[in-house]
Amino acid sequence: SRGSSFGQSRAQPQSENAAAAAAEPSTPPRLVSEEDSVSTTIAERADRYGQAVRTLQSISKAFSPAAKLAILHQTFAHVRATISDDKGLAVGMDDILPVFLLVVVRARVRHLGAEIRLLEDFLNLSGESKFLVITLRACYYQLQLEIR
């Protein structure tokens, strides 16, 4: 009698769970709680920096150093815009550098060191342009350290 009561009590909760699961509509998983003002699905989060990645990938297709520098400026503009949208505030380098490193990793630019060297050797960099190339170089060096 003990075994049969165990089997009966176990079968009942399973049917209740199945009925409850069937009654709930399926919703896409969320990375943040419903109470949070930012409600982003996993797919939207994964492609958050997709435009910046695609822009940086095109650096290899540009032939002139000036065109490569313009692509670098566009990439940073995409990163800044996305972070600003997330935070709703002005962003600093503390926010940009880790995200830019993520963009560099995802872009998988072949011969990135040569691209950086070309910018440094053939352009007279100053101001924001110099800052962007130095940041790209810092990301490249960090990746070289991680690979070793």
CSV table of C-alpha atoms in Angstrom, one decimal:
chain,number,residue,atom,x,y,z
A,1,SER,CA,0.0,0.0,0.0
A,2,ARG,CA,2.9,2.3,0.6
A,3,GLY,CA,4.2,2.0,-2.9
A,4,SER,CA,0.8,2.7,-4.5
A,5,SER,CA,0.2,5.9,-2.5
A,6,PHE,CA,3.6,7.1,-3.4
A,7,GLY,CA,2.9,6.6,-7.1
A,8,GLN,CA,-0.5,8.3,-6.9
A,9,SER,CA,0.7,11.4,-5.0
A,10,ARG,CA,3.6,11.8,-7.5
A,11,ALA,CA,1.4,11.6,-10.6
A,12,GLN,CA,-1.0,14.3,-9.4
A,13,PRO,CA,1.6,17.2,-9.1
A,14,GLN,CA,3.0,16.4,-12.6
A,15,SER,CA,-0.3,16.7,-14.2
A,16,GLU,CA,-0.9,20.0,-12.4
A,17,ASN,CA,2.5,21.3,-13.5
A,18,ALA,CA,1.8,20.3,-17.1
A,19,ALA,CA,-1.6,22.0,-17.1
A,20,ALA,CA,0.0,25.2,-15.6
A,21,ALA,CA,2.7,25.2,-18.2
A,22,ALA,CA,0.2,24.7,-21.0
A,23,ALA,CA,-1.9,27.6,-19.7
A,24,GLU,CA,1.0,30.1,-19.8
A,25,PRO,CA,1.7,31.7,-23.1
A,26,SER,CA,5.3,31.3,-24.4
A,27,THR,CA,7.3,34.5,-24.2
A,28,PRO,CA,10.8,35.1,-25.4
A,29,PRO,CA,13.4,35.0,-22.6
A,30,ARG,CA,14.4,38.3,-21.1
A,31,LEU,CA,17.9,39.3,-19.9
A,32,VAL,CA,16.4,41.9,-17.5
A,33,SER,CA,13.4,41.8,-15.2
A,34,GLU,CA,10.0,43.1,-16.4
A,35,GLU,CA,10.2,45.9,-13.9
A,36,ASP,CA,13.2,47.3,-15.5
A,37,SER,CA,12.6,50.0,-18.1
A,38,VAL,CA,14.9,48.3,-20.5
A,39,SER,CA,13.3,45.2,-21.9
A,40,THR,CA,15.6,43.6,-24.4
A,41,THR,CA,15.4,40.1,-25.8
A,42,ILE,CA,18.4,37.9,-26.1
A,43,ALA,CA,18.5,38.3,-29.9
A,44,GLU,CA,18.5,42.1,-29.6
A,45,ARG,CA,21.2,42.0,-27.0
A,46,ALA,CA,23.4,39.7,-29.1
A,47,ASP,CA,23.2,42.1,-32.1
A,48,ARG,CA,23.5,45.3,-29.9
A,49,TYR,CA,27.0,46.2,-31.4
A,50,GLY,CA,26.5,44.5,-34.7
A,51,GLN,CA,26.6,47.8,-36.7
A,52,ALA,CA,29.9,48.7,-35.0
A,53,VAL,CA,31.3,45.2,-35.8
A,54,ARG,CA,30.3,45.4,-39.4
A,55,THR,CA,31.7,48.8,-39.8
A,56,LEU,CA,35.1,47.8,-38.3
A,57,GLN,CA,35.2,44.7,-40.5
A,58,SER,CA,35.1,47.0,-43.6
A,59,ILE,CA,38.5,48.5,-42.6
A,60,SER,CA,40.3,45.8,-44.5
A,61,LYS,CA,38.4,46.7,-47.7
A,62,ALA,CA,39.4,50.4,-47.6
A,63,PHE,CA,42.6,51.2,-49.5
A,64,SER,CA,43.6,54.7,-48.3
A,65,PRO,CA,44.7,55.4,-44.8
A,66,ALA,CA,42.2,58.3,-44.7
A,67,ALA,CA,39.3,55.9,-45.5
A,68,LYS,CA,40.5,53.5,-42.8
A,69,LEU,CA,40.6,56.3,-40.3
A,70,ALA,CA,37.0,57.3,-41.3
A,71,ILE,CA,35.9,53.8,-40.7
A,72,LEU,CA,37.5,53.8,-37.3
A,73,HIS,CA,35.6,57.1,-36.5
A,74,GLN,CA,32.3,55.5,-37.7
A,75,THR,CA,32.9,52.5,-35.5
A,76,PHE,CA,33.5,54.6,-32.4
A,77,ALA,CA,30.4,56.6,-33.2
A,78,HIS,CA,28.3,53.4,-33.3
A,79,VAL,CA,29.7,52.2,-30.0
A,80,ARG,CA,29.1,55.6,-28.3
A,81,ALA,CA,25.6,55.8,-29.7
A,82,THR,CA,24.7,52.4,-28.4
A,83,ILE,CA,26.2,52.9,-25.0
A,84,SER,CA,24.5,56.3,-24.7
A,85,ASP,CA,21.1,54.7,-25.7
A,86,ASP,CA,21.7,52.1,-22.9
A,87,LYS,CA,22.7,54.5,-20.2
A,88,GLY,CA,20.9,57.6,-21.3
A,89,LEU,CA,24.0,59.6,-20.3
A,90,ALA,CA,27.2,60.9,-21.7
A,91,VAL,CA,29.8,58.1,-21.8
A,92,GLY,CA,33.4,58.2,-20.9
A,93,MET,CA,36.3,56.0,-21.9
A,94,ASP,CA,35.7,53.7,-18.9
A,95,ASP,CA,32.5,52.7,-20.6
A,96,ILE,CA,33.8,52.6,-24.2
A,97,LEU,CA,37.0,50.6,-23.9
A,98,PRO,CA,35.5,47.3,-22.8
A,99,VAL,CA,32.8,47.5,-25.4
A,100,PHE,CA,35.3,48.5,-28.1
A,101,LEU,CA,37.4,45.5,-27.2
A,102,LEU,CA,34.3,43.3,-27.7
A,103,VAL,CA,33.7,44.9,-31.1
A,104,VAL,CA,37.4,44.3,-32.1
A,105,VAL,CA,37.1,40.6,-31.0
A,106,ARG,CA,33.9,40.1,-32.9
A,107,ALA,CA,35.1,41.9,-36.0
A,108,ARG,CA,38.0,39.5,-36.5
A,109,VAL,CA,39.9,41.9,-38.7
A,110,ARG,CA,42.7,40.0,-40.4
A,111,HIS,CA,46.1,41.6,-40.0
A,112,LEU,CA,44.8,44.2,-37.5
A,113,GLY,CA,48.4,45.1,-36.5
A,114,ALA,CA,49.3,46.0,-40.1
A,115,GLU,CA,46.1,48.1,-40.4
A,116,ILE,CA,47.1,50.0,-37.2
A,117,ARG,CA,50.6,50.4,-38.4
A,118,LEU,CA,49.4,51.8,-41.7
A,119,LEU,CA,47.3,54.4,-40.0
A,120,GLU,CA,50.3,55.4,-37.8
A,121,ASP,CA,52.8,55.5,-40.5
A,122,PHE,CA,50.9,57.3,-43.3
A,123,LEU,CA,48.8,59.8,-41.3
A,124,ASN,CA,49.7,62.7,-39.2
A,125,LEU,CA,47.5,61.8,-36.3
A,126,SER,CA,46.4,64.4,-33.7
A,127,GLY,CA,43.4,65.0,-31.5
A,128,GLU,CA,40.5,62.5,-31.6
A,129,SER,CA,42.0,60.6,-34.5
A,130,LYS,CA,45.2,59.9,-32.5
A,131,PHE,CA,43.1,58.9,-29.5
A,132,LEU,CA,41.1,56.4,-31.6
A,133,VAL,CA,44.1,54.8,-33.1
A,134,ILE,CA,45.8,54.5,-29.7
A,135,THR,CA,42.7,52.9,-28.3
A,136,LEU,CA,42.6,50.5,-31.2
A,137,ARG,CA,46.3,49.7,-30.6
A,138,ALA,CA,45.5,49.1,-26.9
A,139,CYS,CA,42.8,46.6,-27.8
A,140,TYR,CA,45.2,44.9,-30.3
A,141,TYR,CA,47.9,44.6,-27.6
A,142,GLN,CA,45.4,43.2,-25.1
A,143,LEU,CA,44.3,40.6,-27.6
A,144,GLN,CA,48.0,39.6,-28.2
A,145,LEU,CA,48.5,39.2,-24.5
A,146,GLU,CA,45.4,37.0,-24.2
A,147,ILE,CA,46.4,34.8,-27.1
A,148,ARG,CA,49.8,34.0,-25.6
